[in-house]
Amino acid sequence: MSELLTLTALSIVAAGFFVGIVVGLTGMGGGALMTPALIFLGVGHTASIVTADLTAAAIYKTGGAITHAKEGSPNLRLAAWLIAGSVPMAFVGPYLVSWLTDDAEQLEQTLKLCIGIALLFAASTYALRLYINLRRVRSGAPTPEENPRIRPVPTLLVGMLGGLLVGITSVGSGSVIMIALLMLYPGLSAVKLVGTDLVQAVPLVLSAAIANIAIHGLDWDLLIPLVIGSVPGTIIGSRIAPRVPQSYIRRGIVVVLTMSGVALLFKAGLHPFGEGHETLEAIVVGGVGVVMLALVPVVWGMLRKQHGLPMFGAPTVAELEKLPGDRRAARKAAAAHERDAKQP
């Protein structure tokens, strides 16, 4: 029994470390990757996994938020409006699910269904974020605004939607809310966006964690190895980010989230082929991954071509996000890449 617990703990540490690296590399919300990873490892009930993931996120997001706050990057007024909407909904979300059913098996299926839908939603919003960045670079980004005029009602609604998603599924604090901010406040710099999102995410995930702990309790056997793995993974990912081709990683995340979402829908009890066809369902999930691996680069290349860039090559996704929003900067990046490629 102790050997099994040790192996389980090591698998949680490994999952936390791997996901932490991806989070550090890309800034992608950990819940969208960590929660399905732990579910597929089979290390505990879905409710316990969501609770542990939210608690761990509250720990490592606090460090990032403090760093950004010291550097003055967050827009605190904007974060305050998001918090006003997200924190209450994040607290209420877990209770809404618990009121639906008190049957453990039905709760398990309901949570998996919600997480599967949230993952597909996160994948689509993440892909939309990449496309918006491409358009901003090629068409000219808006004039940078350090302190844009706050739009209280839509900001509050974004916070409420994000809070409800996070409270129920632990997914959404770093994906859904980020793309909403990008669309509502296009003049905010990337640093301001990340800083604001991190500051509002801390009370959000903390509120969701408290509600889930009150309902389901806290599994320390899950939390401790999760923190041990995710914290150093996030630090390492952040340090090696400048030297890693993030364009491939970010497109890969869209594929992984889509496959995970479809797989969780099957695990939640949605069986389009009828009961007892697990092998066929696994083939469908693998087929979705293969099709997306083939189609995503082609679709992305066609979108690049529509905006005056070569289908493949520079600037990469990471370069697009760093460039100022004008055509001249994009052309310079592409030209520099071509010169580097020609050098021996």
mmCIF file of C-alpha atoms in Angstrom:
data_model
loop_
_atom_site.group_PDB
_atom_site.id
_atom_site.type_symbol
_atom_site.label_atom_id
_atom_site.label_comp_id
_atom_site.label_asym_id
_atom_site.label_seq_id
_atom_site.Cartn_x
_atom_site.Cartn_y
_atom_site.Cartn_z
ATOM 1 C CA MET A 1 0.000 0.000 0.000
ATOM 2 C CA SER A 2 2.820 2.417 0.900
ATOM 3 C CA GLU A 3 4.508 1.614 -2.412
ATOM 4 C CA LEU A 4 1.316 2.471 -4.277
ATOM 5 C CA LEU A 5 1.007 5.768 -2.405
ATOM 6 C CA THR A 6 4.644 6.543 -3.193
ATOM 7 C CA LEU A 7 4.174 5.819 -6.886
ATOM 8 C CA THR A 8 1.005 7.907 -6.886
ATOM 9 C CA ALA A 9 2.800 10.803 -5.214
ATOM 10 C CA LEU A 10 5.651 10.604 -7.719
ATOM 11 C CA SER A 11 3.210 10.661 -10.631
ATOM 12 C CA ILE A 12 1.540 13.769 -9.170
ATOM 13 C CA VAL A 13 4.927 15.463 -8.694
ATOM 14 C CA ALA A 14 5.875 14.618 -12.290
ATOM 15 C CA ALA A 15 2.554 15.916 -13.647
ATOM 16 C CA GLY A 16 2.854 19.097 -11.581
ATOM 17 C CA PHE A 17 6.430 19.650 -12.710
ATOM 18 C CA PHE A 18 5.627 19.157 -16.405
ATOM 19 C CA VAL A 19 2.537 21.368 -16.348
ATOM 20 C CA GLY A 20 4.421 23.944 -14.279
ATOM 21 C CA ILE A 21 7.079 24.184 -16.994
ATOM 22 C CA VAL A 22 4.407 24.750 -19.656
ATOM 23 C CA VAL A 23 2.750 27.413 -17.484
ATOM 24 C CA GLY A 24 6.094 29.148 -16.979
ATOM 25 C CA LEU A 25 6.860 28.974 -20.707
ATOM 26 C CA THR A 26 3.564 30.274 -22.019
ATOM 27 C CA GLY A 27 1.619 31.881 -19.173
ATOM 28 C CA MET A 28 -1.175 29.431 -19.949
ATOM 29 C CA GLY A 29 -3.540 28.841 -17.032
ATOM 30 C CA GLY A 30 -2.454 25.758 -15.101
ATOM 31 C CA GLY A 31 -5.971 24.544 -14.362
ATOM 32 C CA ALA A 32 -6.688 23.880 -18.028
ATOM 33 C CA LEU A 33 -3.725 21.499 -18.155
ATOM 34 C CA MET A 34 -3.295 20.269 -14.575
ATOM 35 C CA THR A 35 -6.854 19.185 -13.824
ATOM 36 C CA PRO A 36 -7.309 16.873 -16.855
ATOM 37 C CA ALA A 37 -3.767 15.511 -16.394
ATOM 38 C CA LEU A 38 -4.579 14.423 -12.825
ATOM 39 C CA ILE A 39 -7.970 13.041 -13.845
ATOM 40 C CA PHE A 40 -6.401 10.857 -16.535
ATOM 41 C CA LEU A 41 -3.746 9.686 -14.043
ATOM 42 C CA GLY A 42 -6.585 8.443 -11.835
ATOM 43 C CA VAL A 43 -5.039 9.790 -8.627
ATOM 44 C CA GLY A 44 -8.316 10.729 -6.937
ATOM 45 C CA HIS A 45 -11.917 11.795 -7.292
ATOM 46 C CA THR A 46 -12.554 14.694 -9.675
ATOM 47 C CA ALA A 47 -13.827 16.927 -6.871
ATOM 48 C CA SER A 48 -10.651 16.302 -4.840
ATOM 49 C CA ILE A 49 -8.487 17.019 -7.892
ATOM 50 C CA VAL A 50 -10.267 20.323 -8.606
ATOM 51 C CA THR A 51 -9.890 21.367 -4.946
ATOM 52 C CA ALA A 52 -6.190 20.485 -4.778
ATOM 53 C CA ASP A 53 -5.467 22.182 -8.111
ATOM 54 C CA LEU A 54 -7.201 25.399 -7.002
ATOM 55 C CA THR A 55 -5.322 25.416 -3.696
ATOM 56 C CA ALA A 56 -1.974 24.863 -5.412
ATOM 57 C CA ALA A 57 -2.808 27.606 -7.932
ATOM 58 C CA ALA A 58 -3.525 30.032 -5.091
ATOM 59 C CA ILE A 59 -0.007 29.341 -3.802
ATOM 60 C CA TYR A 60 2.047 29.703 -6.982
ATOM 61 C CA LYS A 61 -0.067 32.485 -8.509
ATOM 62 C CA THR A 62 0.503 34.583 -5.384
ATOM 63 C CA GLY A 63 4.237 34.658 -6.077
ATOM 64 C CA GLY A 64 3.694 35.798 -9.653
ATOM 65 C CA ALA A 65 1.173 38.444 -8.598
ATOM 66 C CA ILE A 66 3.549 39.868 -5.967
ATOM 67 C CA THR A 67 6.349 40.085 -8.547
ATOM 68 C CA HIS A 68 4.146 41.938 -11.039
ATOM 69 C CA ALA A 69 2.758 44.231 -8.314
ATOM 70 C CA LYS A 70 6.276 45.249 -7.252
ATOM 71 C CA GLU A 71 7.099 46.100 -10.860
ATOM 72 C CA GLY A 72 3.924 48.167 -11.163
ATOM 73 C CA SER A 73 2.551 46.230 -14.139
ATOM 74 C CA PRO A 74 -1.032 45.437 -12.989
ATOM 75 C CA ASN A 75 -3.908 47.816 -13.610
ATOM 76 C CA LEU A 76 -5.374 47.668 -10.112
ATOM 77 C CA ARG A 77 -8.661 49.438 -10.955
ATOM 78 C CA LEU A 78 -9.332 46.953 -13.731
ATOM 79 C CA ALA A 79 -8.344 44.047 -11.467
ATOM 80 C CA ALA A 80 -10.730 45.349 -8.785
ATOM 81 C CA TRP A 81 -13.722 45.259 -11.141
ATOM 82 C CA LEU A 82 -12.816 41.740 -12.250
ATOM 83 C CA ILE A 83 -12.468 40.622 -8.627
ATOM 84 C CA ALA A 84 -15.853 42.127 -7.754
ATOM 85 C CA GLY A 85 -17.459 39.830 -10.315
ATOM 86 C CA SER A 86 -15.269 36.732 -10.072
ATOM 87 C CA VAL A 87 -14.794 36.167 -6.340
ATOM 88 C CA PRO A 88 -18.498 35.797 -5.390
ATOM 89 C CA MET A 89 -19.231 33.571 -8.398
ATOM 90 C CA ALA A 90 -16.151 31.432 -7.747
ATOM 91 C CA PHE A 91 -17.435 30.848 -4.219
ATOM 92 C CA VAL A 92 -21.014 30.102 -5.314
ATOM 93 C CA GLY A 93 -20.029 27.826 -8.252
ATOM 94 C CA PRO A 94 -19.104 24.715 -6.227
ATOM 95 C CA TYR A 95 -22.299 25.030 -4.163
ATOM 96 C CA LEU A 96 -24.394 25.189 -7.338
ATOM 97 C CA VAL A 97 -22.948 21.839 -8.428
ATOM 98 C CA SER A 98 -23.388 20.286 -4.971
ATOM 99 C CA TRP A 99 -27.038 21.394 -4.917
ATOM 100 C CA LEU A 100 -27.658 19.581 -8.205
ATOM 101 C CA THR A 101 -26.862 16.181 -6.741
ATOM 102 C CA ASP A 102 -25.684 14.493 -3.577
ATOM 103 C CA ASP A 103 -24.841 11.243 -5.367
ATOM 104 C CA ALA A 104 -21.077 10.721 -5.582
ATOM 105 C CA GLU A 105 -21.133 8.980 -8.965
ATOM 106 C CA GLN A 106 -23.423 11.572 -10.534
ATOM 107 C CA LEU A 107 -21.257 14.372 -9.092
ATOM 108 C CA GLU A 108 -18.209 12.755 -10.695
ATOM 109 C CA GLN A 109 -19.878 12.646 -14.111
ATOM 110 C CA THR A 110 -21.236 16.190 -13.783
ATOM 111 C CA LEU A 111 -17.812 17.615 -12.947
ATOM 112 C CA LYS A 112 -16.143 15.751 -15.818
ATOM 113 C CA LEU A 113 -18.815 17.030 -18.201
ATOM 114 C CA CYS A 114 -18.314 20.627 -16.993
ATOM 115 C CA ILE A 115 -14.522 20.338 -17.219
ATOM 116 C CA GLY A 116 -14.705 18.830 -20.714
ATOM 117 C CA ILE A 117 -16.870 21.712 -21.952
ATOM 118 C CA ALA A 118 -14.607 24.241 -20.196
ATOM 119 C CA LEU A 119 -11.520 22.741 -21.875
ATOM 120 C CA LEU A 120 -13.066 23.017 -25.344
ATOM 121 C CA PHE A 121 -14.039 26.600 -24.521
ATOM 122 C CA ALA A 122 -10.509 27.340 -23.289
ATOM 123 C CA ALA A 123 -8.999 25.827 -26.456
ATOM 124 C CA SER A 124 -11.165 28.018 -28.672
ATOM 125 C CA THR A 125 -10.425 31.186 -26.681
ATOM 126 C CA TYR A 126 -6.704 30.419 -26.683
ATOM 127 C CA ALA A 127 -6.723 29.963 -30.459
ATOM 128 C CA LEU A 128 -8.689 33.215 -30.750
ATOM 129 C CA ARG A 129 -6.032 34.964 -28.686
ATOM 130 C CA LEU A 130 -3.328 33.914 -31.150
ATOM 131 C CA TYR A 131 -5.409 35.160 -34.078
ATOM 132 C CA ILE A 132 -6.125 38.509 -32.411
ATOM 133 C CA ASN A 133 -2.400 38.999 -31.815
ATOM 134 C CA LEU A 134 -1.741 38.280 -35.487
ATOM 135 C CA ARG A 135 -4.325 40.866 -36.572
ATOM 136 C CA ARG A 136 -2.978 43.450 -34.143
ATOM 137 C CA VAL A 137 0.517 43.167 -35.557
ATOM 138 C CA ARG A 138 -0.482 43.263 -39.213
ATOM 139 C CA SER A 139 -3.212 45.922 -39.080
ATOM 140 C CA GLY A 140 -1.628 48.213 -36.521
ATOM 141 C CA ALA A 141 -2.221 47.950 -32.800
ATOM 142 C CA PRO A 142 -4.214 50.620 -30.977
ATOM 143 C CA THR A 143 -2.363 53.406 -29.202
ATOM 144 C CA PRO A 144 -0.993 51.962 -25.943
ATOM 145 C CA GLU A 145 -3.076 52.922 -22.919
ATOM 146 C CA GLU A 146 -1.490 52.676 -19.508
ATOM 147 C CA ASN A 147 -4.787 53.513 -17.790
ATOM 148 C CA PRO A 148 -7.687 52.903 -20.193
ATOM 149 C CA ARG A 149 -11.226 53.960 -19.381
ATOM 150 C CA ILE A 150 -12.726 51.111 -17.368
ATOM 151 C CA ARG A 151 -15.908 49.570 -18.736
ATOM 152 C CA PRO A 152 -17.541 48.411 -15.480
ATOM 153 C CA VAL A 153 -20.490 46.332 -16.737
ATOM 154 C CA PRO A 154 -18.700 44.136 -19.340
ATOM 155 C CA THR A 155 -15.674 43.806 -17.029
ATOM 156 C CA LEU A 156 -17.926 42.711 -14.174
ATOM 157 C CA LEU A 157 -19.656 40.175 -16.439
ATOM 158 C CA VAL A 158 -16.307 38.777 -17.589
ATOM 159 C CA GLY A 159 -15.301 38.358 -13.960
ATOM 160 C CA MET A 160 -18.574 36.607 -13.144
ATOM 161 C CA LEU A 161 -18.254 34.164 -16.056
ATOM 162 C CA GLY A 162 -14.603 33.455 -15.287
ATOM 163 C CA GLY A 163 -15.345 33.037 -11.588
ATOM 164 C CA LEU A 164 -18.144 30.556 -12.243
ATOM 165 C CA LEU A 165 -15.940 28.501 -14.595
ATOM 166 C CA VAL A 166 -13.021 28.456 -12.172
ATOM 167 C CA GLY A 167 -15.176 27.670 -9.146
ATOM 168 C CA ILE A 168 -16.698 24.616 -10.820
ATOM 169 C CA THR A 169 -13.848 23.341 -13.002
ATOM 170 C CA SER A 170 -10.631 25.217 -11.978
ATOM 171 C CA VAL A 171 -10.324 26.141 -15.700
ATOM 172 C CA GLY A 172 -10.534 29.694 -17.005
ATOM 173 C CA SER A 173 -8.460 32.056 -14.849
ATOM 174 C CA GLY A 174 -5.548 32.181 -17.301
ATOM 175 C CA SER A 175 -7.309 31.538 -20.605
ATOM 176 C CA VAL A 176 -10.907 32.720 -20.794
ATOM 177 C CA ILE A 177 -10.421 35.873 -18.709
ATOM 178 C CA MET A 178 -7.212 36.778 -20.570
ATOM 179 C CA ILE A 179 -8.834 36.726 -24.014
ATOM 180 C CA ALA A 180 -11.778 38.755 -22.699
ATOM 181 C CA LEU A 181 -9.376 41.407 -21.376
ATOM 182 C CA LEU A 182 -7.555 41.443 -24.698
ATOM 183 C CA MET A 183 -10.802 42.162 -26.533
ATOM 184 C CA LEU A 184 -12.209 44.684 -24.035
ATOM 185 C CA TYR A 185 -8.965 46.611 -23.562
ATOM 186 C CA PRO A 186 -6.892 46.218 -26.765
ATOM 187 C CA GLY A 187 -4.603 49.112 -25.809
ATOM 188 C CA LEU A 188 -3.226 47.354 -22.727
ATOM 189 C CA SER A 189 0.321 46.075 -23.179
ATOM 190 C CA ALA A 190 1.080 42.369 -22.817
ATOM 191 C CA VAL A 191 2.817 43.013 -19.479
ATOM 192 C CA LYS A 192 -0.212 44.921 -18.168
ATOM 193 C CA LEU A 193 -2.543 42.142 -19.318
ATOM 194 C CA VAL A 194 -0.546 39.412 -17.601
ATOM 195 C CA GLY A 195 -0.024 41.445 -14.438
ATOM 196 C CA THR A 196 -3.702 42.369 -14.167
ATOM 197 C CA ASP A 197 -4.795 38.789 -14.819
ATOM 198 C CA LEU A 198 -2.431 37.422 -12.160
ATOM 199 C CA VAL A 199 -3.535 39.938 -9.512
ATOM 200 C CA GLN A 200 -7.223 39.188 -10.031
ATOM 201 C CA ALA A 201 -6.550 35.434 -10.257
ATOM 202 C CA VAL A 202 -5.225 35.144 -6.682
ATOM 203 C CA PRO A 203 -8.449 36.057 -4.807
ATOM 204 C CA LEU A 204 -10.425 34.257 -7.540
ATOM 205 C CA VAL A 205 -8.750 30.871 -7.100
ATOM 206 C CA LEU A 206 -8.532 31.365 -3.332
ATOM 207 C CA SER A 207 -12.300 31.925 -3.135
ATOM 208 C CA ALA A 208 -12.938 28.876 -5.324
ATOM 209 C CA ALA A 209 -10.506 26.796 -3.247
ATOM 210 C CA ILE A 210 -12.174 27.778 0.051
ATOM 211 C CA ALA A 211 -15.638 26.849 -1.243
ATOM 212 C CA ASN A 212 -14.427 23.505 -2.605
ATOM 213 C CA ILE A 213 -12.561 22.723 0.614
ATOM 214 C CA ALA A 214 -15.696 23.505 2.639
ATOM 215 C CA ILE A 215 -17.743 21.092 0.510
ATOM 216 C CA HIS A 216 -15.278 18.317 -0.380
ATOM 217 C CA GLY A 217 -12.418 18.733 2.087
ATOM 218 C CA LEU A 218 -8.735 18.920 1.117
ATOM 219 C CA ASP A 219 -6.714 15.873 0.101
ATOM 220 C CA TRP A 220 -3.210 16.614 1.404
ATOM 221 C CA ASP A 221 -1.844 13.543 -0.388
ATOM 222 C CA LEU A 222 -2.784 15.323 -3.616
ATOM 223 C CA LEU A 223 -1.890 18.888 -2.644
ATOM 224 C CA ILE A 224 1.618 18.413 -1.236
ATOM 225 C CA PRO A 225 3.175 16.556 -4.208
ATOM 226 C CA LEU A 226 1.308 18.896 -6.558
ATOM 227 C CA VAL A 227 2.923 21.948 -4.975
ATOM 228 C CA ILE A 228 6.321 20.216 -4.801
ATOM 229 C CA GLY A 229 6.206 19.571 -8.541
ATOM 230 C CA SER A 230 4.461 22.672 -9.892
ATOM 231 C CA VAL A 231 6.390 25.439 -8.104
ATOM 232 C CA PRO A 232 9.897 24.530 -9.361
ATOM 233 C CA GLY A 233 8.433 23.623 -12.757
ATOM 234 C CA THR A 234 6.920 27.091 -13.104
ATOM 235 C CA ILE A 235 10.203 28.751 -12.080
ATOM 236 C CA ILE A 236 12.233 26.686 -14.563
ATOM 237 C CA GLY A 237 9.723 27.302 -17.347
ATOM 238 C CA SER A 238 9.858 31.062 -16.758
ATOM 239 C CA ARG A 239 13.662 31.083 -16.926
ATOM 240 C CA ILE A 240 14.009 29.041 -20.118
ATOM 241 C CA ALA A 241 11.071 30.713 -21.901
ATOM 242 C CA PRO A 242 13.242 33.143 -23.941
ATOM 243 C CA ARG A 243 15.198 30.230 -25.447
ATOM 244 C CA VAL A 244 12.291 27.927 -26.327
ATOM 245 C CA PRO A 245 10.245 28.098 -29.591
ATOM 246 C CA GLN A 246 6.915 28.891 -27.966
ATOM 247 C CA SER A 247 4.994 28.970 -31.256
ATOM 248 C CA TYR A 248 4.959 25.166 -31.444
ATOM 249 C CA ILE A 249 4.142 24.794 -27.741
ATOM 250 C CA ARG A 250 1.201 27.189 -27.914
ATOM 251 C CA ARG A 251 -0.336 25.527 -30.928
ATOM 252 C CA GLY A 252 0.268 22.177 -29.236
ATOM 253 C CA ILE A 253 -1.677 23.395 -26.198
ATOM 254 C CA VAL A 254 -4.736 24.013 -28.385
ATOM 255 C CA VAL A 255 -4.493 20.421 -29.661
ATOM 256 C CA VAL A 256 -4.016 18.950 -26.167
ATOM 257 C CA LEU A 257 -6.914 20.934 -24.682
ATOM 258 C CA THR A 258 -9.231 19.839 -27.502
ATOM 259 C CA MET A 259 -8.284 16.159 -27.144
ATOM 260 C CA SER A 260 -8.627 16.336 -23.349
ATOM 261 C CA GLY A 261 -12.025 18.007 -23.630
ATOM 262 C CA VAL A 262 -13.375 15.365 -25.993
ATOM 263 C CA ALA A 263 -11.954 12.534 -23.843
ATOM 264 C CA LEU A 264 -13.551 13.963 -20.690
ATOM 265 C CA LEU A 265 -16.921 14.241 -22.415
ATOM 266 C CA PHE A 266 -16.690 10.505 -23.105
ATOM 267 C CA LYS A 267 -15.635 9.825 -19.492
ATOM 268 C CA ALA A 268 -18.590 11.911 -18.305
ATOM 269 C CA GLY A 269 -20.977 9.418 -19.893
ATOM 270 C CA LEU A 270 -21.543 10.869 -23.360
ATOM 271 C CA HIS A 271 -21.335 7.739 -25.531
ATOM 272 C CA PRO A 272 -22.309 8.553 -29.140
ATOM 273 C CA PHE A 273 -21.571 4.957 -30.185
ATOM 274 C CA GLY A 274 -23.391 3.398 -27.237
ATOM 275 C CA GLU A 275 -22.092 1.738 -24.078
ATOM 276 C CA GLY A 276 -19.037 -0.523 -24.210
ATOM 277 C CA HIS A 277 -17.228 1.155 -27.105
ATOM 278 C CA GLU A 278 -14.278 2.566 -25.146
ATOM 279 C CA THR A 279 -11.795 1.468 -27.804
ATOM 280 C CA LEU A 280 -13.716 3.281 -30.536
ATOM 281 C CA GLU A 281 -13.944 6.390 -28.349
ATOM 282 C CA ALA A 282 -10.180 6.277 -27.775
ATOM 283 C CA ILE A 283 -9.674 6.041 -31.544
ATOM 284 C CA VAL A 284 -11.901 9.110 -31.992
ATOM 285 C CA VAL A 285 -9.831 11.079 -29.450
ATOM 286 C CA GLY A 286 -6.623 10.034 -31.193
ATOM 287 C CA GLY A 287 -8.166 10.881 -34.569
ATOM 288 C CA VAL A 288 -9.077 14.365 -33.314
ATOM 289 C CA GLY A 289 -5.449 14.831 -32.283
ATOM 290 C CA VAL A 290 -4.061 13.617 -35.627
ATOM 291 C CA VAL A 291 -6.468 15.755 -37.651
ATOM 292 C CA MET A 292 -5.669 18.834 -35.570
ATOM 293 C CA LEU A 293 -1.923 18.238 -35.821
ATOM 294 C CA ALA A 294 -2.323 18.202 -39.594
ATOM 295 C CA LEU A 295 -4.874 21.007 -39.898
ATOM 296 C CA VAL A 296 -3.738 23.539 -37.285
ATOM 297 C CA PRO A 297 -0.447 24.437 -39.067
ATOM 298 C CA VAL A 298 -2.252 24.677 -42.418
ATOM 299 C CA VAL A 299 -5.088 26.838 -41.080
ATOM 300 C CA TRP A 300 -2.618 29.035 -39.197
ATOM 301 C CA GLY A 301 -0.512 29.340 -42.349
ATOM 302 C CA MET A 302 -3.533 30.394 -44.406
ATOM 303 C CA LEU A 303 -4.413 33.041 -41.819
ATOM 304 C CA ARG A 304 -0.827 34.331 -41.935
ATOM 305 C CA LYS A 305 -0.981 34.471 -45.733
ATOM 306 C CA GLN A 306 -4.218 36.488 -45.603
ATOM 307 C CA HIS A 307 -2.373 39.057 -43.501
ATOM 308 C CA GLY A 308 0.628 39.360 -45.816
ATOM 309 C CA LEU A 309 2.993 36.908 -44.115
ATOM 310 C CA PRO A 310 4.480 33.696 -45.538
ATOM 311 C CA MET A 311 2.471 30.602 -44.625
ATOM 312 C CA PHE A 312 5.362 29.197 -42.608
ATOM 313 C CA GLY A 313 8.352 30.878 -41.027
ATOM 314 C CA ALA A 314 8.875 34.166 -39.250
ATOM 315 C CA PRO A 315 7.493 35.923 -37.369
ATOM 316 C CA THR A 316 6.482 33.096 -35.060
ATOM 317 C CA VAL A 317 3.595 33.228 -32.618
ATOM 318 C CA ALA A 318 5.950 34.373 -29.858
ATOM 319 C CA GLU A 319 7.453 37.083 -32.084
ATOM 320 C CA LEU A 320 3.994 38.289 -33.068
ATOM 321 C CA GLU A 321 3.101 38.808 -29.416
ATOM 322 C CA LYS A 322 6.286 40.773 -28.741
ATOM 323 C CA LEU A 323 6.224 43.013 -31.821
ATOM 324 C CA PRO A 324 4.762 46.510 -31.853
ATOM 325 C CA GLY A 325 1.546 46.649 -33.829
ATOM 326 C CA ASP A 326 2.638 47.897 -37.222
ATOM 327 C CA ARG A 327 3.457 46.368 -40.583
ATOM 328 C CA ARG A 328 7.013 47.671 -40.660
ATOM 329 C CA ALA A 329 7.942 45.826 -37.466
ATOM 330 C CA ALA A 330 6.497 42.569 -38.791
ATOM 331 C CA ARG A 331 8.412 42.942 -42.065
ATOM 332 C CA LYS A 332 11.644 43.617 -40.157
ATOM 333 C CA ALA A 333 11.179 40.458 -38.100
ATOM 334 C CA ALA A 334 10.566 38.373 -41.224
ATOM 335 C CA ALA A 335 13.577 39.912 -42.991
ATOM 336 C CA ALA A 336 15.839 39.277 -40.003
ATOM 337 C CA HIS A 337 14.729 35.659 -39.889
ATOM 338 C CA GLU A 338 15.497 35.195 -43.597
ATOM 339 C CA ARG A 339 18.986 36.718 -43.161
ATOM 340 C CA ASP A 340 19.717 34.398 -40.241
ATOM 341 C CA ALA A 341 18.569 31.398 -42.281
ATOM 342 C CA LYS A 342 20.953 32.252 -45.113
ATOM 343 C CA GLN A 343 23.991 32.559 -42.870
ATOM 344 C CA PRO A 344 26.183 29.420 -42.631
#
